[in-house]
Amino acid sequence: MMTDAPKQEVSTQSKTAVAPRDFTLTEAMKRPQYWLLGLIFTTVCMSGLYVIGVAKYIGENYVHLTMTTATTSVTIIAVANFNASK
């Protein structure tokens, strides 16, 4: 369902255009954007785990599901989200 972004043409007429460049892992780790992306990724992962952890209690207390139904629902949602993110 997902594809790479289309390649953009670099104009040779413009002197301010910078050609795209691939970084090696060592070069990328020296950039602050790499560490900011890692921090954001970790934060989002921890938030998702927190939601999965408390979703059973939300289902039991607010939706009035049984413990088994709430746990099964959370499991199905977690597995579906994992498979969709590939």
Backbone as XML, in Angstrom:
<?xml version="1.0"?>
<chain id="A" units="angstrom">
  <residue number="1" name="MET">
    <atom name="N" x="0.819" y="-1.193" z="0.000"/>
    <atom name="CA" x="0.000" y="0.000" z="0.000"/>
    <atom name="C" x="0.862" y="1.256" z="0.000"/>
  </residue>
  <residue number="2" name="MET">
    <atom name="N" x="2.064" y="1.161" z="0.548"/>
    <atom name="CA" x="2.912" y="2.347" z="0.608"/>
    <atom name="C" x="4.024" y="2.221" z="-0.424"/>
  </residue>
  <residue number="3" name="THR">
    <atom name="N" x="4.382" y="3.324" z="-1.020"/>
    <atom name="CA" x="5.475" y="3.346" z="-1.984"/>
    <atom name="C" x="6.433" y="4.466" z="-1.614"/>
  </residue>
  <residue number="4" name="ASP">
    <atom name="N" x="7.601" y="4.423" z="-2.213"/>
    <atom name="CA" x="8.574" y="5.480" z="-1.977"/>
    <atom name="C" x="8.089" y="6.782" z="-2.602"/>
  </residue>
  <residue number="5" name="ALA">
    <atom name="N" x="8.560" y="7.882" z="-2.052"/>
    <atom name="CA" x="8.230" y="9.189" z="-2.616"/>
    <atom name="C" x="8.851" y="9.299" z="-4.007"/>
  </residue>
  <residue number="6" name="PRO">
    <atom name="N" x="8.210" y="10.023" z="-4.906"/>
    <atom name="CA" x="8.780" y="10.151" z="-6.248"/>
    <atom name="C" x="10.104" y="10.904" z="-6.204"/>
  </residue>
  <residue number="7" name="LYS">
    <atom name="N" x="11.002" y="10.530" z="-7.101"/>
    <atom name="CA" x="12.287" y="11.210" z="-7.195"/>
    <atom name="C" x="12.061" y="12.619" z="-7.721"/>
  </residue>
  <residue number="8" name="GLN">
    <atom name="N" x="12.769" y="13.562" z="-7.145"/>
    <atom name="CA" x="12.632" y="14.942" z="-7.585"/>
    <atom name="C" x="13.824" y="15.316" z="-8.433"/>
  </residue>
  <residue number="9" name="GLU">
    <atom name="N" x="13.531" y="16.009" z="-9.490"/>
    <atom name="CA" x="14.587" y="16.463" z="-10.383"/>
    <atom name="C" x="15.298" y="17.643" z="-9.754"/>
  </residue>
  <residue number="10" name="VAL">
    <atom name="N" x="16.616" y="17.626" z="-9.818"/>
    <atom name="CA" x="17.403" y="18.746" z="-9.308"/>
    <atom name="C" x="17.717" y="19.651" z="-10.484"/>
  </residue>
  <residue number="11" name="SER">
    <atom name="N" x="17.295" y="20.882" z="-10.360"/>
    <atom name="CA" x="17.501" y="21.840" z="-11.434"/>
    <atom name="C" x="18.958" y="22.294" z="-11.444"/>
  </residue>
  <residue number="12" name="THR">
    <atom name="N" x="19.578" y="22.239" z="-12.612"/>
    <atom name="CA" x="20.957" y="22.699" z="-12.725"/>
    <atom name="C" x="21.018" y="24.211" z="-12.877"/>
  </residue>
  <residue number="13" name="GLN">
    <atom name="N" x="19.874" y="24.844" z="-13.156"/>
    <atom name="CA" x="19.846" y="26.293" z="-13.326"/>
    <atom name="C" x="19.878" y="27.006" z="-11.980"/>
  </residue>
  <residue number="14" name="SER">
    <atom name="N" x="19.311" y="26.401" z="-10.981"/>
    <atom name="CA" x="19.257" y="27.024" z="-9.668"/>
    <atom name="C" x="20.558" y="26.745" z="-8.919"/>
  </residue>
  <residue number="15" name="LYS">
    <atom name="N" x="21.184" y="27.794" z="-8.424"/>
    <atom name="CA" x="22.447" y="27.630" z="-7.714"/>
    <atom name="C" x="22.226" y="27.260" z="-6.251"/>
  </residue>
  <residue number="16" name="THR">
    <atom name="N" x="20.997" y="27.411" z="-5.752"/>
    <atom name="CA" x="20.712" y="27.091" z="-4.362"/>
    <atom name="C" x="20.256" y="25.650" z="-4.179"/>
  </residue>
  <residue number="17" name="ALA">
    <atom name="N" x="19.998" y="24.940" z="-5.279"/>
    <atom name="CA" x="19.530" y="23.558" z="-5.169"/>
    <atom name="C" x="20.665" y="22.663" z="-4.680"/>
  </residue>
  <residue number="18" name="VAL">
    <atom name="N" x="20.339" y="21.794" z="-3.740"/>
    <atom name="CA" x="21.313" y="20.859" z="-3.197"/>
    <atom name="C" x="20.911" y="19.464" z="-3.657"/>
  </residue>
  <residue number="19" name="ALA">
    <atom name="N" x="21.862" y="18.749" z="-4.186"/>
    <atom name="CA" x="21.572" y="17.394" z="-4.661"/>
    <atom name="C" x="21.260" y="16.489" z="-3.473"/>
  </residue>
  <residue number="20" name="PRO">
    <atom name="N" x="20.282" y="15.587" z="-3.605"/>
    <atom name="CA" x="19.972" y="14.672" z="-2.505"/>
    <atom name="C" x="21.160" y="13.749" z="-2.233"/>
  </residue>
  <residue number="21" name="ARG">
    <atom name="N" x="21.271" y="13.318" z="-0.990"/>
    <atom name="CA" x="22.427" y="12.531" z="-0.591"/>
    <atom name="C" x="22.002" y="11.462" z="0.401"/>
  </residue>
  <residue number="22" name="ASP">
    <atom name="N" x="22.559" y="10.278" z="0.280"/>
    <atom name="CA" x="22.331" y="9.212" z="1.241"/>
    <atom name="C" x="23.458" y="9.236" z="2.266"/>
  </residue>
  <residue number="23" name="PHE">
    <atom name="N" x="23.094" y="9.061" z="3.532"/>
    <atom name="CA" x="24.067" y="9.049" z="4.614"/>
    <atom name="C" x="24.348" y="7.615" z="5.028"/>
  </residue>
  <residue number="24" name="THR">
    <atom name="N" x="25.571" y="7.347" z="5.417"/>
    <atom name="CA" x="25.873" y="6.066" z="6.042"/>
    <atom name="C" x="25.371" y="6.137" z="7.481"/>
  </residue>
  <residue number="25" name="LEU">
    <atom name="N" x="25.344" y="5.003" z="8.153"/>
    <atom name="CA" x="24.858" y="4.991" z="9.533"/>
    <atom name="C" x="25.733" y="5.867" z="10.425"/>
  </residue>
  <residue number="26" name="THR">
    <atom name="N" x="27.030" y="5.802" z="10.237"/>
    <atom name="CA" x="27.943" y="6.605" z="11.051"/>
    <atom name="C" x="27.709" y="8.097" z="10.825"/>
  </residue>
  <residue number="27" name="GLU">
    <atom name="N" x="27.514" y="8.484" z="9.578"/>
    <atom name="CA" x="27.258" y="9.896" z="9.273"/>
    <atom name="C" x="25.914" y="10.344" z="9.838"/>
  </residue>
  <residue number="28" name="ALA">
    <atom name="N" x="24.918" y="9.471" z="9.727"/>
    <atom name="CA" x="23.584" y="9.820" z="10.219"/>
    <atom name="C" x="23.587" y="9.996" z="11.733"/>
  </residue>
  <residue number="29" name="MET">
    <atom name="N" x="24.352" y="9.175" z="12.447"/>
    <atom name="CA" x="24.376" y="9.260" z="13.903"/>
    <atom name="C" x="25.035" y="10.535" z="14.413"/>
  </residue>
  <residue number="30" name="LYS">
    <atom name="N" x="25.758" y="11.216" z="13.566"/>
    <atom name="CA" x="26.395" y="12.473" z="13.942"/>
    <atom name="C" x="25.454" y="13.664" z="13.776"/>
  </residue>
  <residue number="31" name="ARG">
    <atom name="N" x="24.294" y="13.432" z="13.213"/>
    <atom name="CA" x="23.345" y="14.516" z="12.958"/>
    <atom name="C" x="22.292" y="14.572" z="14.064"/>
  </residue>
  <residue number="32" name="PRO">
    <atom name="N" x="21.876" y="15.763" z="14.474"/>
    <atom name="CA" x="20.861" y="15.861" z="15.527"/>
    <atom name="C" x="19.492" y="15.327" z="15.083"/>
  </residue>
  <residue number="33" name="GLN">
    <atom name="N" x="19.222" y="15.366" z="13.787"/>
    <atom name="CA" x="17.939" y="14.861" z="13.292"/>
    <atom name="C" x="17.792" y="13.366" z="13.561"/>
  </residue>
  <residue number="34" name="TYR">
    <atom name="N" x="18.874" y="12.628" z="13.499"/>
    <atom name="CA" x="18.856" y="11.196" z="13.767"/>
    <atom name="C" x="18.393" y="10.925" z="15.201"/>
  </residue>
  <residue number="35" name="TRP">
    <atom name="N" x="18.958" y="11.650" z="16.138"/>
    <atom name="CA" x="18.635" y="11.440" z="17.551"/>
    <atom name="C" x="17.235" y="11.946" z="17.874"/>
  </residue>
  <residue number="36" name="LEU">
    <atom name="N" x="16.797" y="13.019" z="17.234"/>
    <atom name="CA" x="15.436" y="13.507" z="17.438"/>
    <atom name="C" x="14.429" y="12.494" z="16.902"/>
  </residue>
  <residue number="37" name="LEU">
    <atom name="N" x="14.710" y="11.918" z="15.745"/>
    <atom name="CA" x="13.834" y="10.888" z="15.191"/>
    <atom name="C" x="13.783" y="9.672" z="16.108"/>
  </residue>
  <residue number="38" name="GLY">
    <atom name="N" x="14.926" y="9.281" z="16.669"/>
    <atom name="CA" x="14.951" y="8.162" z="17.613"/>
    <atom name="C" x="14.138" y="8.445" z="18.864"/>
  </residue>
  <residue number="39" name="LEU">
    <atom name="N" x="14.237" y="9.684" z="19.364"/>
    <atom name="CA" x="13.458" y="10.072" z="20.543"/>
    <atom name="C" x="11.956" y="10.051" z="20.245"/>
  </residue>
  <residue number="40" name="ILE">
    <atom name="N" x="11.584" y="10.567" z="19.098"/>
    <atom name="CA" x="10.163" y="10.564" z="18.705"/>
    <atom name="C" x="9.667" y="9.132" z="18.538"/>
  </residue>
  <residue number="41" name="PHE">
    <atom name="N" x="10.443" y="8.281" z="17.894"/>
    <atom name="CA" x="10.055" y="6.889" z="17.681"/>
    <atom name="C" x="9.862" y="6.175" z="19.021"/>
  </residue>
  <residue number="42" name="THR">
    <atom name="N" x="10.802" y="6.369" z="19.936"/>
    <atom name="CA" x="10.704" y="5.738" z="21.256"/>
    <atom name="C" x="9.481" y="6.231" z="22.016"/>
  </residue>
  <residue number="43" name="THR">
    <atom name="N" x="9.220" y="7.537" z="21.954"/>
    <atom name="CA" x="8.062" y="8.105" z="22.633"/>
    <atom name="C" x="6.757" y="7.529" z="22.083"/>
  </residue>
  <residue number="44" name="VAL">
    <atom name="N" x="6.654" y="7.429" z="20.777"/>
    <atom name="CA" x="5.439" y="6.896" z="20.159"/>
    <atom name="C" x="5.267" y="5.416" z="20.504"/>
  </residue>
  <residue number="45" name="CYS">
    <atom name="N" x="6.357" y="4.659" z="20.497"/>
    <atom name="CA" x="6.264" y="3.238" z="20.861"/>
    <atom name="C" x="5.815" y="3.064" z="22.312"/>
  </residue>
  <residue number="46" name="MET">
    <atom name="N" x="6.380" y="3.842" z="23.205"/>
    <atom name="CA" x="6.000" y="3.742" z="24.616"/>
    <atom name="C" x="4.541" y="4.168" z="24.815"/>
  </residue>
  <residue number="47" name="SER">
    <atom name="N" x="4.105" y="5.177" z="24.083"/>
    <atom name="CA" x="2.700" y="5.604" z="24.179"/>
    <atom name="C" x="1.770" y="4.500" z="23.709"/>
  </residue>
  <residue number="48" name="GLY">
    <atom name="N" x="2.124" y="3.839" z="22.624"/>
    <atom name="CA" x="1.310" y="2.733" z="22.128"/>
    <atom name="C" x="1.248" y="1.577" z="23.106"/>
  </residue>
  <residue number="49" name="LEU">
    <atom name="N" x="2.389" y="1.257" z="23.719"/>
    <atom name="CA" x="2.392" y="0.188" z="24.722"/>
    <atom name="C" x="1.552" y="0.566" z="25.930"/>
  </residue>
  <residue number="50" name="TYR">
    <atom name="N" x="1.599" y="1.826" z="26.320"/>
    <atom name="CA" x="0.781" y="2.283" z="27.447"/>
    <atom name="C" x="-0.706" y="2.141" z="27.129"/>
  </residue>
  <residue number="51" name="VAL">
    <atom name="N" x="-1.094" y="2.547" z="25.937"/>
    <atom name="CA" x="-2.506" y="2.456" z="25.544"/>
    <atom name="C" x="-2.957" y="0.997" z="25.530"/>
  </residue>
  <residue number="52" name="ILE">
    <atom name="N" x="-2.122" y="0.125" z="24.990"/>
    <atom name="CA" x="-2.471" y="-1.296" z="24.974"/>
    <atom name="C" x="-2.586" y="-1.830" z="26.397"/>
  </residue>
  <residue number="53" name="GLY">
    <atom name="N" x="-1.704" y="-1.352" z="27.280"/>
    <atom name="CA" x="-1.728" y="-1.821" z="28.664"/>
    <atom name="C" x="-2.968" y="-1.410" z="29.431"/>
  </residue>
  <residue number="54" name="VAL">
    <atom name="N" x="-3.498" y="-0.227" z="29.159"/>
    <atom name="CA" x="-4.667" y="0.239" z="29.905"/>
    <atom name="C" x="-5.980" y="0.029" z="29.148"/>
  </residue>
  <residue number="55" name="ALA">
    <atom name="N" x="-5.905" y="-0.410" z="27.908"/>
    <atom name="CA" x="-7.128" y="-0.565" z="27.109"/>
    <atom name="C" x="-8.064" y="-1.619" z="27.700"/>
  </residue>
  <residue number="56" name="LYS">
    <atom name="N" x="-7.514" y="-2.658" z="28.294"/>
    <atom name="CA" x="-8.367" y="-3.691" z="28.909"/>
    <atom name="C" x="-9.195" y="-3.095" z="30.036"/>
  </residue>
  <residue number="57" name="TYR">
    <atom name="N" x="-8.569" y="-2.262" z="30.839"/>
    <atom name="CA" x="-9.289" y="-1.638" z="31.957"/>
    <atom name="C" x="-10.320" y="-0.629" z="31.454"/>
  </residue>
  <residue number="58" name="ILE">
    <atom name="N" x="-10.013" y="0.054" z="30.380"/>
    <atom name="CA" x="-10.987" y="0.983" z="29.779"/>
    <atom name="C" x="-12.192" y="0.199" z="29.280"/>
  </residue>
  <residue number="59" name="GLY">
    <atom name="N" x="-11.932" y="-0.924" z="28.613"/>
    <atom name="CA" x="-13.027" y="-1.752" z="28.120"/>
    <atom name="C" x="-13.892" y="-2.305" z="29.238"/>
  </residue>
  <residue number="60" name="GLU">
    <atom name="N" x="-13.262" y="-2.697" z="30.331"/>
    <atom name="CA" x="-14.017" y="-3.249" z="31.463"/>
    <atom name="C" x="-14.828" y="-2.172" z="32.181"/>
  </residue>
  <residue number="61" name="ASN">
    <atom name="N" x="-14.219" y="-1.029" z="32.434"/>
    <atom name="CA" x="-14.861" y="-0.013" z="33.270"/>
    <atom name="C" x="-15.826" y="0.899" z="32.520"/>
  </residue>
  <residue number="62" name="TYR">
    <atom name="N" x="-15.510" y="1.269" z="31.303"/>
    <atom name="CA" x="-16.336" y="2.246" z="30.583"/>
    <atom name="C" x="-17.271" y="1.622" z="29.556"/>
  </residue>
  <residue number="63" name="VAL">
    <atom name="N" x="-16.839" y="0.521" z="28.932"/>
    <atom name="CA" x="-17.677" y="-0.138" z="27.931"/>
    <atom name="C" x="-18.409" y="-1.327" z="28.537"/>
  </residue>
  <residue number="64" name="HIS">
    <atom name="N" x="-18.051" y="-1.688" z="29.761"/>
    <atom name="CA" x="-18.667" y="-2.783" z="30.513"/>
    <atom name="C" x="-18.537" y="-4.125" z="29.793"/>
  </residue>
  <residue number="65" name="LEU">
    <atom name="N" x="-17.329" y="-4.392" z="29.302"/>
    <atom name="CA" x="-17.040" y="-5.691" z="28.706"/>
    <atom name="C" x="-16.567" y="-6.639" z="29.810"/>
  </residue>
  <residue number="66" name="THR">
    <atom name="N" x="-16.687" y="-7.924" z="29.556"/>
    <atom name="CA" x="-16.118" y="-8.877" z="30.500"/>
    <atom name="C" x="-14.601" y="-8.854" z="30.363"/>
  </residue>
  <residue number="67" name="MET">
    <atom name="N" x="-13.904" y="-9.394" z="31.349"/>
    <atom name="CA" x="-12.446" y="-9.386" z="31.313"/>
    <atom name="C" x="-11.932" y="-10.138" z="30.089"/>
  </residue>
  <residue number="68" name="THR">
    <atom name="N" x="-12.532" y="-11.264" z="29.777"/>
    <atom name="CA" x="-12.096" y="-12.068" z="28.637"/>
    <atom name="C" x="-12.326" y="-11.324" z="27.321"/>
  </residue>
  <residue number="69" name="THR">
    <atom name="N" x="-13.477" y="-10.709" z="27.168"/>
    <atom name="CA" x="-13.785" y="-9.976" z="25.943"/>
    <atom name="C" x="-12.876" y="-8.763" z="25.779"/>
  </residue>
  <residue number="70" name="ALA">
    <atom name="N" x="-12.636" y="-8.045" z="26.862"/>
    <atom name="CA" x="-11.765" y="-6.867" z="26.795"/>
    <atom name="C" x="-10.341" y="-7.275" z="26.438"/>
  </residue>
  <residue number="71" name="THR">
    <atom name="N" x="-9.836" y="-8.334" z="27.048"/>
    <atom name="CA" x="-8.480" y="-8.803" z="26.762"/>
    <atom name="C" x="-8.360" y="-9.278" z="25.328"/>
  </residue>
  <residue number="72" name="THR">
    <atom name="N" x="-9.350" y="-10.015" z="24.855"/>
    <atom name="CA" x="-9.344" y="-10.489" z="23.471"/>
    <atom name="C" x="-9.395" y="-9.323" z="22.496"/>
  </residue>
  <residue number="73" name="SER">
    <atom name="N" x="-10.200" y="-8.326" z="22.785"/>
    <atom name="CA" x="-10.300" y="-7.157" z="21.922"/>
    <atom name="C" x="-8.973" y="-6.413" z="21.828"/>
  </residue>
  <residue number="74" name="VAL">
    <atom name="N" x="-8.330" y="-6.226" z="22.967"/>
    <atom name="CA" x="-7.034" y="-5.543" z="22.977"/>
    <atom name="C" x="-6.004" y="-6.352" z="22.203"/>
  </residue>
  <residue number="75" name="THR">
    <atom name="N" x="-6.020" y="-7.654" z="22.356"/>
    <atom name="CA" x="-5.074" y="-8.505" z="21.635"/>
    <atom name="C" x="-5.282" y="-8.411" z="20.136"/>
  </residue>
  <residue number="76" name="ILE">
    <atom name="N" x="-6.521" y="-8.463" z="19.693"/>
    <atom name="CA" x="-6.809" y="-8.370" z="18.260"/>
    <atom name="C" x="-6.393" y="-7.009" z="17.712"/>
  </residue>
  <residue number="77" name="ILE">
    <atom name="N" x="-6.679" y="-5.954" z="18.439"/>
    <atom name="CA" x="-6.299" y="-4.611" z="17.987"/>
    <atom name="C" x="-4.772" y="-4.474" z="17.924"/>
  </residue>
  <residue number="78" name="ALA">
    <atom name="N" x="-4.061" y="-4.993" z="18.925"/>
    <atom name="CA" x="-2.603" y="-4.902" z="18.940"/>
    <atom name="C" x="-1.988" y="-5.671" z="17.781"/>
  </residue>
  <residue number="79" name="VAL">
    <atom name="N" x="-2.481" y="-6.872" z="17.512"/>
    <atom name="CA" x="-1.949" y="-7.675" z="16.406"/>
    <atom name="C" x="-2.291" y="-7.021" z="15.076"/>
  </residue>
  <residue number="80" name="ALA">
    <atom name="N" x="-3.492" y="-6.484" z="14.935"/>
    <atom name="CA" x="-3.881" y="-5.810" z="13.685"/>
    <atom name="C" x="-3.023" y="-4.585" z="13.442"/>
  </residue>
  <residue number="81" name="ASN">
    <atom name="N" x="-2.714" y="-3.825" z="14.489"/>
    <atom name="CA" x="-1.851" y="-2.645" z="14.318"/>
    <atom name="C" x="-0.433" y="-3.047" z="13.985"/>
  </residue>
  <residue number="82" name="PHE">
    <atom name="N" x="0.057" y="-4.131" z="14.552"/>
    <atom name="CA" x="1.406" y="-4.596" z="14.248"/>
    <atom name="C" x="1.504" y="-4.989" z="12.794"/>
  </residue>
  <residue number="83" name="ASN">
    <atom name="N" x="0.526" y="-5.746" z="12.293"/>
    <atom name="CA" x="0.548" y="-6.198" z="10.906"/>
    <atom name="C" x="0.358" y="-5.036" z="9.937"/>
  </residue>
  <residue number="84" name="ALA">
    <atom name="N" x="-0.401" y="-4.029" z="10.326"/>
    <atom name="CA" x="-0.630" y="-2.903" z="9.429"/>
    <atom name="C" x="0.593" y="-2.007" z="9.322"/>
  </residue>
  <residue number="85" name="SER">
    <atom name="N" x="1.467" y="-2.025" z="10.313"/>
    <atom name="CA" x="2.614" y="-1.130" z="10.295"/>
    <atom name="C" x="3.797" y="-1.679" z="9.510"/>
  </residue>
  <residue number="86" name="LYS">
    <atom name="N" x="3.718" y="-2.877" z="9.022"/>
    <atom name="CA" x="4.837" y="-3.447" z="8.265"/>
    <atom name="C" x="5.024" y="-2.756" z="6.972"/>
  </residue>
</chain>
